[in-house]
Short mmCIF file of C-alpha atoms in Angstrom, two decimals:
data_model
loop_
_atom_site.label_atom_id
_atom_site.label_comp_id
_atom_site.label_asym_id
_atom_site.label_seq_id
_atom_site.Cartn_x
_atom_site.Cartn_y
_atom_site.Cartn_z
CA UNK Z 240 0.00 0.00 0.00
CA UNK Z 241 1.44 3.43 -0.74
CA UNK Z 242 2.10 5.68 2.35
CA UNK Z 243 1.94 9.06 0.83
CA UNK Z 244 -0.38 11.46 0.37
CA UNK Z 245 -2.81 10.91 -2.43
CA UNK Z 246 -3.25 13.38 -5.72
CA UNK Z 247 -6.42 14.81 -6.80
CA UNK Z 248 -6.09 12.16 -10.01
CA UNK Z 249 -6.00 8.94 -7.99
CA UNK Z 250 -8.94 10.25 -5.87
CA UNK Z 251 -11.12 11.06 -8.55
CA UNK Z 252 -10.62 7.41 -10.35
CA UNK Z 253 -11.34 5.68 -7.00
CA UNK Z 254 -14.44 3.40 -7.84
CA UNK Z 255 -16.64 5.12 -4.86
CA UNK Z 256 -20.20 4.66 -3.93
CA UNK Z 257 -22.10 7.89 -2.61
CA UNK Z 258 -24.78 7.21 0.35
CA UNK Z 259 -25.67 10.91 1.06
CA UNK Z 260 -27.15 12.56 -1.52
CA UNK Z 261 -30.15 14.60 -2.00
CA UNK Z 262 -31.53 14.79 -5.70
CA UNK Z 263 -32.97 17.77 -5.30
CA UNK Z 264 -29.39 19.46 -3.98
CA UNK Z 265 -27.62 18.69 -7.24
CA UNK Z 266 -30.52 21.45 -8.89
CA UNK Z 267 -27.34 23.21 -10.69
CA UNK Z 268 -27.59 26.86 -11.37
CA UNK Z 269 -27.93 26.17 -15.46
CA UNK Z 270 -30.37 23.77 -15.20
CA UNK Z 271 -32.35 25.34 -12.44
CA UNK Z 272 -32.34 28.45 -14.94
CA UNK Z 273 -33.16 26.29 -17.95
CA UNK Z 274 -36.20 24.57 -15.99
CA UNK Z 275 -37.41 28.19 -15.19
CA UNK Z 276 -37.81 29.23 -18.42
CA UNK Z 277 -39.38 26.18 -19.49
CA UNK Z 278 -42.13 25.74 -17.22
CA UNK Z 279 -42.41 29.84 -17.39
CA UNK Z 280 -41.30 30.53 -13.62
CA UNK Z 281 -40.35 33.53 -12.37
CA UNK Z 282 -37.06 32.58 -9.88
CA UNK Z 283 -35.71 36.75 -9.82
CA UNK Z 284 -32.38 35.39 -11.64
CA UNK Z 285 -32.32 35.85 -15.30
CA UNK Z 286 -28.56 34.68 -15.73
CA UNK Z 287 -26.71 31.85 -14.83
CA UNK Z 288 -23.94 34.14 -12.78
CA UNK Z 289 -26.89 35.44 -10.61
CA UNK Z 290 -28.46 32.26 -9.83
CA UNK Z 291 -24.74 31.28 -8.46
CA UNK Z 292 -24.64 34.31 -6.56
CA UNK Z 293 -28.28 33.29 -5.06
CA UNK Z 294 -26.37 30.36 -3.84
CA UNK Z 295 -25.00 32.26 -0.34
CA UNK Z 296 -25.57 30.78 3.04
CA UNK Z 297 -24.07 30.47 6.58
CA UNK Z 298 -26.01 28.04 8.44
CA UNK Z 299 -28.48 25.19 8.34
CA UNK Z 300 -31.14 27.73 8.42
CA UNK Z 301 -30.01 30.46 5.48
CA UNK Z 302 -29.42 27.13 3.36
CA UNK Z 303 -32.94 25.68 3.75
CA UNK Z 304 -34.12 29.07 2.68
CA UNK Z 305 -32.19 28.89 -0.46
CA UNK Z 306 -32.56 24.87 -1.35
CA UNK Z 307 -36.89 24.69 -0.64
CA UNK Z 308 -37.72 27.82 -2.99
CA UNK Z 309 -35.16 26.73 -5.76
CA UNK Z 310 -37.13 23.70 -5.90
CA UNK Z 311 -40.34 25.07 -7.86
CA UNK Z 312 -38.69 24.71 -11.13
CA UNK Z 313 -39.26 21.01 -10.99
CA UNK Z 314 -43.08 20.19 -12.05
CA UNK Z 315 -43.22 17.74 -14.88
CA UNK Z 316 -41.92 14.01 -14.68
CA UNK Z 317 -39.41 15.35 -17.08
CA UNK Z 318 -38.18 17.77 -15.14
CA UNK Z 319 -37.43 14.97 -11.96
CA UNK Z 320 -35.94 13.11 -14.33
CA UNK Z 321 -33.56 15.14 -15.80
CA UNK Z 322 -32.50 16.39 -12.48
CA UNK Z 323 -31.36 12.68 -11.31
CA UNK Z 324 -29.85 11.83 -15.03
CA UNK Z 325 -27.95 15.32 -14.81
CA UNK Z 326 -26.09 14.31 -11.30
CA UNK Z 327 -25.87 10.83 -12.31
CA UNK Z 328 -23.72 11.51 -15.32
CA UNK Z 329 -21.81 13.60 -13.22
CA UNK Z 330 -21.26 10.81 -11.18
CA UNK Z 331 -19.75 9.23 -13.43
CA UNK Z 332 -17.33 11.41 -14.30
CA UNK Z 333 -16.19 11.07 -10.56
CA UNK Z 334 -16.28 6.92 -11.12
CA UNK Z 335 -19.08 6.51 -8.63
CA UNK Z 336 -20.11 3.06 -9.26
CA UNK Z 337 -22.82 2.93 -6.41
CA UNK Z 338 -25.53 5.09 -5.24
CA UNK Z 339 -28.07 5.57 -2.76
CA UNK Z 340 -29.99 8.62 -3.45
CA UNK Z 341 -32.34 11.22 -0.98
CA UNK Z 342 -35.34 12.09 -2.21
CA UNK Z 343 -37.94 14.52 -0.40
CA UNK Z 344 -41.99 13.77 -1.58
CA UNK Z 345 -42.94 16.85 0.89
CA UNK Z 346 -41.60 19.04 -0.95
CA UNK Z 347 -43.14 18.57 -4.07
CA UNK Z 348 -46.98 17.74 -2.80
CA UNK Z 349 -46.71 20.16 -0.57
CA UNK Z 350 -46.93 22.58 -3.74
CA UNK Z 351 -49.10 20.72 -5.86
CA UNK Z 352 -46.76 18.48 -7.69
CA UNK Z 353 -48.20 14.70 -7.56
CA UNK Z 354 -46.10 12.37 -5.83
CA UNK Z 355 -46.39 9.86 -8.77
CA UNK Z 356 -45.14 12.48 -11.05
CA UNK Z 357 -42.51 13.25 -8.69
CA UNK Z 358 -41.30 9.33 -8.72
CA UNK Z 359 -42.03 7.98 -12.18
CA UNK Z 360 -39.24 11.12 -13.09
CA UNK Z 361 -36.87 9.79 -10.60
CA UNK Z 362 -37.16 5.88 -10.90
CA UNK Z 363 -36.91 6.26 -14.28
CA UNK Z 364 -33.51 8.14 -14.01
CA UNK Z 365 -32.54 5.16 -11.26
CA UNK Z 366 -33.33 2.57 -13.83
CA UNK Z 367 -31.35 4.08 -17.10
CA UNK Z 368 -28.12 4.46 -14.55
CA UNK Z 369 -26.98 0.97 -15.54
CA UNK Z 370 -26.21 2.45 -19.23
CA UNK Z 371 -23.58 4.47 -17.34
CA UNK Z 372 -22.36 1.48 -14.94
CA UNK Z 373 -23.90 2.66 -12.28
CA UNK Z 374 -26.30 0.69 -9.34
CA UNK Z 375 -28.66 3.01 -8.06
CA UNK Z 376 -31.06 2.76 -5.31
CA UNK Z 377 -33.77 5.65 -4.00
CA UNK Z 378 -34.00 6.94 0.00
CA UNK Z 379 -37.56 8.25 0.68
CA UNK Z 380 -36.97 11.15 3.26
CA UNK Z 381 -39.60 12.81 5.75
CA UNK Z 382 -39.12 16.67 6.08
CA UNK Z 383 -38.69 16.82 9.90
CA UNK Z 384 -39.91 20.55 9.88
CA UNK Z 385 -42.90 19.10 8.83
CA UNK Z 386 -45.74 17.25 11.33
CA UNK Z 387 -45.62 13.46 12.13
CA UNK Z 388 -49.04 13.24 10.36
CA UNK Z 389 -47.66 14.44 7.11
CA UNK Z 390 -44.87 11.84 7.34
CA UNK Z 391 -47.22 9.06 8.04
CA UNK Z 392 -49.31 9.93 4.93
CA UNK Z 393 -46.40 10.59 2.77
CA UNK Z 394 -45.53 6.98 3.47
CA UNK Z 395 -48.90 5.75 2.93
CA UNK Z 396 -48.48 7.07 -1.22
CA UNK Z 397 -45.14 5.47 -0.95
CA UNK Z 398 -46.30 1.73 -0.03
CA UNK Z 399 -47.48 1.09 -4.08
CA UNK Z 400 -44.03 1.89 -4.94
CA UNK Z 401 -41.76 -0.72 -2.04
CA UNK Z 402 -40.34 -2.47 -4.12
CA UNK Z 403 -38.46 0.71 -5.48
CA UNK Z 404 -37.22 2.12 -2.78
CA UNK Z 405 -34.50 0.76 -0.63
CA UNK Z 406 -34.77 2.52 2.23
CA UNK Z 407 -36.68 5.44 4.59
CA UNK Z 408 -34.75 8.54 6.01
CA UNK Z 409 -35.12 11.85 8.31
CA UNK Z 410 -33.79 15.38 7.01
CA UNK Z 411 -34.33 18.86 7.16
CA UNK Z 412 -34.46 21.31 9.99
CA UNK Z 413 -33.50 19.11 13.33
CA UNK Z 414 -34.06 22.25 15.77
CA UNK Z 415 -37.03 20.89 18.26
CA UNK Z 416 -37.60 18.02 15.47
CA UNK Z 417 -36.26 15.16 17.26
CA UNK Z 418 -36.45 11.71 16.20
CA UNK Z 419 -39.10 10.59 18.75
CA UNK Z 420 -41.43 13.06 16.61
CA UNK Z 421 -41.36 10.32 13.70
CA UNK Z 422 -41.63 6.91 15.98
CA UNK Z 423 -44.74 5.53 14.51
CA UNK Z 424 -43.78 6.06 10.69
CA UNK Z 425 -40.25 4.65 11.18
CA UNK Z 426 -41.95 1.63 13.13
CA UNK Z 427 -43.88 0.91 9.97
CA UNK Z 428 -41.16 1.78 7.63
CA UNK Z 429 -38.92 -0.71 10.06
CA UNK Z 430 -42.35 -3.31 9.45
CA UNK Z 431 -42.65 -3.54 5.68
CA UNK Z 432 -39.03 -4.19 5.49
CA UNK Z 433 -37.31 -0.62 4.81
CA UNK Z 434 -34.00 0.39 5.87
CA UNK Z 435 -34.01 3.23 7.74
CA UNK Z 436 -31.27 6.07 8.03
CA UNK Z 437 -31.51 9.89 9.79
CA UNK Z 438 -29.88 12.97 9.61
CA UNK Z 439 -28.77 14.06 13.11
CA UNK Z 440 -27.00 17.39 11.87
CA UNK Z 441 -23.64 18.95 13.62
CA UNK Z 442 -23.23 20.86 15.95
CA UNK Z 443 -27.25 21.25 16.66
CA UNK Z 444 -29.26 21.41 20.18
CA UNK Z 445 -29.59 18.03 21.75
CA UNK Z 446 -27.25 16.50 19.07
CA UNK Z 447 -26.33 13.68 21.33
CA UNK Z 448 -29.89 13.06 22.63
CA UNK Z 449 -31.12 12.84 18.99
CA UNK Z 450 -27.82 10.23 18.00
CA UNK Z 451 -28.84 8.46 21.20
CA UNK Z 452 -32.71 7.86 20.25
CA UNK Z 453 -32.02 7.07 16.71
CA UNK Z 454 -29.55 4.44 17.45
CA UNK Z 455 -31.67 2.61 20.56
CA UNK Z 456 -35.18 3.62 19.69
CA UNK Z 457 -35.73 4.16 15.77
CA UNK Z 458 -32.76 1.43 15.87
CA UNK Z 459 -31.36 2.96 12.12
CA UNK Z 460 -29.06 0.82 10.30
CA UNK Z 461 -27.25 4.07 9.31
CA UNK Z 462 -26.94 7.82 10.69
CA UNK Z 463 -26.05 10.89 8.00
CA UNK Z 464 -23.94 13.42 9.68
CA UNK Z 465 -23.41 12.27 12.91
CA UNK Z 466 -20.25 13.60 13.79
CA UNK Z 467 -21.03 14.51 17.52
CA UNK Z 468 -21.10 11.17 18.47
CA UNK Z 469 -17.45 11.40 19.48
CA UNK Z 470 -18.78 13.19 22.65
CA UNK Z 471 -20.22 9.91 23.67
CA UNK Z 472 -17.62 7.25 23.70
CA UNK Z 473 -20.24 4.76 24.89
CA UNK Z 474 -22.67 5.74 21.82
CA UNK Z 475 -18.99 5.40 19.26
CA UNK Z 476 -18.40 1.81 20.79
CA UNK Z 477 -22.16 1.10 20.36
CA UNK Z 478 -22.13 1.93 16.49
CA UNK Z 479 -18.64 0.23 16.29
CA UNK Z 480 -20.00 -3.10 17.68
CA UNK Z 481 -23.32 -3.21 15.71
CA UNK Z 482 -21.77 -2.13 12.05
CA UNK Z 483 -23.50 1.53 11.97
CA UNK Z 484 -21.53 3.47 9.43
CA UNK Z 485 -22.11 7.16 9.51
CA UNK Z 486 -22.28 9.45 6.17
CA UNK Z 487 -20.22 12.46 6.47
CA UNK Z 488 -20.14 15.41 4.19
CA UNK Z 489 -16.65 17.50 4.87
CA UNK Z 490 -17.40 20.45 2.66
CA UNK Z 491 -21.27 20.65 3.28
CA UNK Z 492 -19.68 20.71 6.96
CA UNK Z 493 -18.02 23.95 6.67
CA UNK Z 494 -21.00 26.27 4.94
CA UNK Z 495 -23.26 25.40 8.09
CA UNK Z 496 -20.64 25.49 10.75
CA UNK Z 497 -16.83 26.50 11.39
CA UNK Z 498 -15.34 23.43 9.91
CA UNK Z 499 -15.51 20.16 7.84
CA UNK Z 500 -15.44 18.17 11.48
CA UNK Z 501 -12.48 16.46 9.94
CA UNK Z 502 -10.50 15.52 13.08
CA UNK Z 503 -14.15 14.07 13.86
CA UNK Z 504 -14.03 12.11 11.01
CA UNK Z 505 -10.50 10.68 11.37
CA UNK Z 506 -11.12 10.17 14.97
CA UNK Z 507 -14.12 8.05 14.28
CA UNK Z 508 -11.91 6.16 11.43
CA UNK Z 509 -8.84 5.34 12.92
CA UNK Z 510 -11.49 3.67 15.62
CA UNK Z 511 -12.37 1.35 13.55
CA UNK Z 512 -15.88 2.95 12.89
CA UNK Z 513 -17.13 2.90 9.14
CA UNK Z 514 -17.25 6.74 8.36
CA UNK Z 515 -17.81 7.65 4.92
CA UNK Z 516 -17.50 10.92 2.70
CA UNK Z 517 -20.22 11.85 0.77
CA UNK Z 518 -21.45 15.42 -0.98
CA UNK Z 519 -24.95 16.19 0.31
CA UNK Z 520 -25.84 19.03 -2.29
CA UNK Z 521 -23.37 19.21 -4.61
CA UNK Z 522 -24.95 22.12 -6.83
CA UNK Z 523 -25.33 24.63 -3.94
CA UNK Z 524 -21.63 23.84 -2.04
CA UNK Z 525 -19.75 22.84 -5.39
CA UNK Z 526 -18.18 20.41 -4.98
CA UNK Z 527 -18.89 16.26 -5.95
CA UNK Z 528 -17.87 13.31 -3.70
CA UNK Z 529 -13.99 12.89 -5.30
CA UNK Z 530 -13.77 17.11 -4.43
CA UNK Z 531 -15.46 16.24 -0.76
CA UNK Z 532 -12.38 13.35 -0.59
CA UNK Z 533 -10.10 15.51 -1.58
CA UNK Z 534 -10.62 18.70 0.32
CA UNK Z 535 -10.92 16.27 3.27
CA UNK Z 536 -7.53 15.06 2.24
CA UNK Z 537 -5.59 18.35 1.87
CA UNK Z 538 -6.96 20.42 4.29
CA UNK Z 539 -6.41 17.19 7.30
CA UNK Z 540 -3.40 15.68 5.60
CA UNK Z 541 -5.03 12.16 5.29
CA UNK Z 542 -2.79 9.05 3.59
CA UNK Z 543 -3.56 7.50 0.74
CA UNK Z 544 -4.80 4.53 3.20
CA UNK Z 545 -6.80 6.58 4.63
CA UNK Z 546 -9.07 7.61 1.74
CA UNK Z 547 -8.93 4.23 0.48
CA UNK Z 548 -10.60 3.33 3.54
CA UNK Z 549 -12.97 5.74 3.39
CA UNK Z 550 -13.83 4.31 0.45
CA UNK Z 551 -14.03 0.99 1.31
CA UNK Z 552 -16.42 2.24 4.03
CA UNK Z 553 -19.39 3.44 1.21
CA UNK Z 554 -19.27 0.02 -0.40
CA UNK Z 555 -19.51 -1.55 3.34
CA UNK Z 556 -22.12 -0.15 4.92
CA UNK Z 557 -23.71 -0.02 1.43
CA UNK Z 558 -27.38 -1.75 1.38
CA UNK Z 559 -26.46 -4.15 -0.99
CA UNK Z 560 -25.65 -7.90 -1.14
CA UNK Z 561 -22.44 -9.39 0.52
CA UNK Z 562 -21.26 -10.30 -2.66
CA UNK Z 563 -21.79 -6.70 -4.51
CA UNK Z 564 -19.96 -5.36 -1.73
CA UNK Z 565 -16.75 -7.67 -2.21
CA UNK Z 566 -16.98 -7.20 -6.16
CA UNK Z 567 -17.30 -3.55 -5.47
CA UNK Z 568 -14.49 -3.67 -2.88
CA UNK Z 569 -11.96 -5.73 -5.18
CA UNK Z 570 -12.17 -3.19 -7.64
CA UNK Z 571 -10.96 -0.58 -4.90
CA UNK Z 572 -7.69 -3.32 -4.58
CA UNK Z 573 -7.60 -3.72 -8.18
CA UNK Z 574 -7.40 0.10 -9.10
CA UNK Z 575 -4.71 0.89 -6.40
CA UNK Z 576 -2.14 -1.87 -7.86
CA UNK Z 577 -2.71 -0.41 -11.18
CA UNK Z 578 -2.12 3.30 -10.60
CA UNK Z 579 0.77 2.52 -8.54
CA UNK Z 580 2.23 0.65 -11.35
CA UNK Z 581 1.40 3.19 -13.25
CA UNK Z 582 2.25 6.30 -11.34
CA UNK Z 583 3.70 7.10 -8.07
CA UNK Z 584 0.56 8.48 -5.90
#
């Protein structure tokens, strides 16, 4: 294994799989602007340099206020759709080979937009992925901003469609939105066979209270964010022992708070714990999962053995087969010795 530090080449080539990801943060500045014009919506940006410069925030709060209105472009099925091809081809280019995608129904019935029109766009996007050698699977979030009831009956529409989605998660604005708010849905969801993740966001009130009752009483098989769980050794040995990998997003990180929480995340991996690097909303922080890697990287001076485990870490706590996850894992092995036979990392 090499034991330098690794270039912005190598990390970009990595086969990677990406396991926090909201489709409707990769809305991109041109095609938010060409969706405008096409569905006749007045957004106040006419260019693509001033929808960019509507892309300024500071905190959990200021970003929500951005990401929720920027969403009223989307209204046909071929809107949805082309929003999931658009990041998936961009995945791609940053050799994701595996992904497990956010998507939020609230948003869009909450404004009128069916939630069957809403799906057929992104399912369809999820199926054609395999043209571009990519697995794709979709994540049905709850808007925790929004009431219990509205969670239950977004996952009552849902049920026709489980056998398309892999898996049921929490996100949005965690202030006084605990997890115990969404018991009863996530006791269904954990009935009809769902995964289920959450987001328990840095640095917010009652982080550690909101870790604690998604690992013990929602009893998630994942947690997104998460980072404050090094405050709680007992909680870190807890997720340790039982598998629980946590989804991280570095650069995401430091819009909302003071830093990436990257001595978090190399705490948490050189513990053994299966951390991961993902890029939340890649259109409004710009920058994809290889640029979240490598940021992380430069910025905390991590070895090449330490991204590679990072890496390793997607495919792991990936919900996917034992086998996929060796094949996937191999081909981690497989492109190391051939770069370093190639070039010196």
């Amino acid at each position: 294994m090499p034991t330098n530090y690794p270039t912005k080449e190598f990390i970009k080539m990595l086969p990677k799989a990406e396991l926090h990801l909201h489709l409707e943060g990769t809305l991109e500045p041109e095609l938010k602007l060409k969706l405008a014009r096409r569905n006749k919506i007045t957004i106040g940006q006419e260019t693509i340099e001033e929808v960019q410069k509507s892309y300024q925030f500071d905190s959990l709060s200021s970003f929500l206020n951005v990401y929720y209105p920027a969403m009223n472009v989307l209204q046909t099925e071929e809107d949805f759709y082309e929003l999931a091809w658009e990041y998936l081809k961009k995945a791609k280019e940053h050799n994701v080979r595996h992904v497990e995608v956010f998507f939020d129904p609230q948003a869009h019935t909450s404004r009128g937009v069916s939630f069957e029109k809403m799906f057929s766009g992104y399912y369809r996007a999820i199926q054609d992925s395999s043209s571009l050698g990519i697995s794709a699977n979709l994540i049905m979030c709850f808007l925790r901003d929004m009431s219990a009831e509205s969670a239950m009956e977004t996952f009552e529409q849902a049920l026709p469609y489980k056998d398309k989605i892999v898996g049921i998660g929490l996100d949005s604005d965690e202030r006084d939105n605990p997890p115990s708010k969404f018991f009863d849905v996530f006791k269904r969801a954990k009935e009809e066979g769902f995964y289920i993740t959450m987001h328990c966001d840095i640095d917010q009130e009652n982080s550690i209270e909101h870790i604690r009752q998604a690992l013990f009483d929602a009893k998630v098989e994942r947690l997104d964010h998460g980072t404050n769980i090094v405050e709680n050794p007992d909680l870190v040995k807890y997720i340790k022992e039982n598998n629980i990998g946590l989804t991280c997003c570095p650069v995401s990180n430091s819009f909302v708070v003071e830093d990436m929480k990257g001595k978090e995340i190399i705490e948490l991996l050189e513990q053994g714990v299966k951390v991961t690097v993902n890029s939340d909303d890649p259109a409004y922080f710009q920058s994809y999962i290889s640029d979240d890697l490598y940021a992380l990287a430069e910025n905390y001076s991590l070895t090449t053995e330490q991204v590679i485990q990072l890496v390793k870490n997607s495919f792991a706590i990936a919900w996917i087969s034992e086998e996929e996850k060796e094949k996937y894992i191999q081909s981690i092995d497989e492109y190391v010795k051939t770069f370093n036979k190639l070039k010196v990392i």
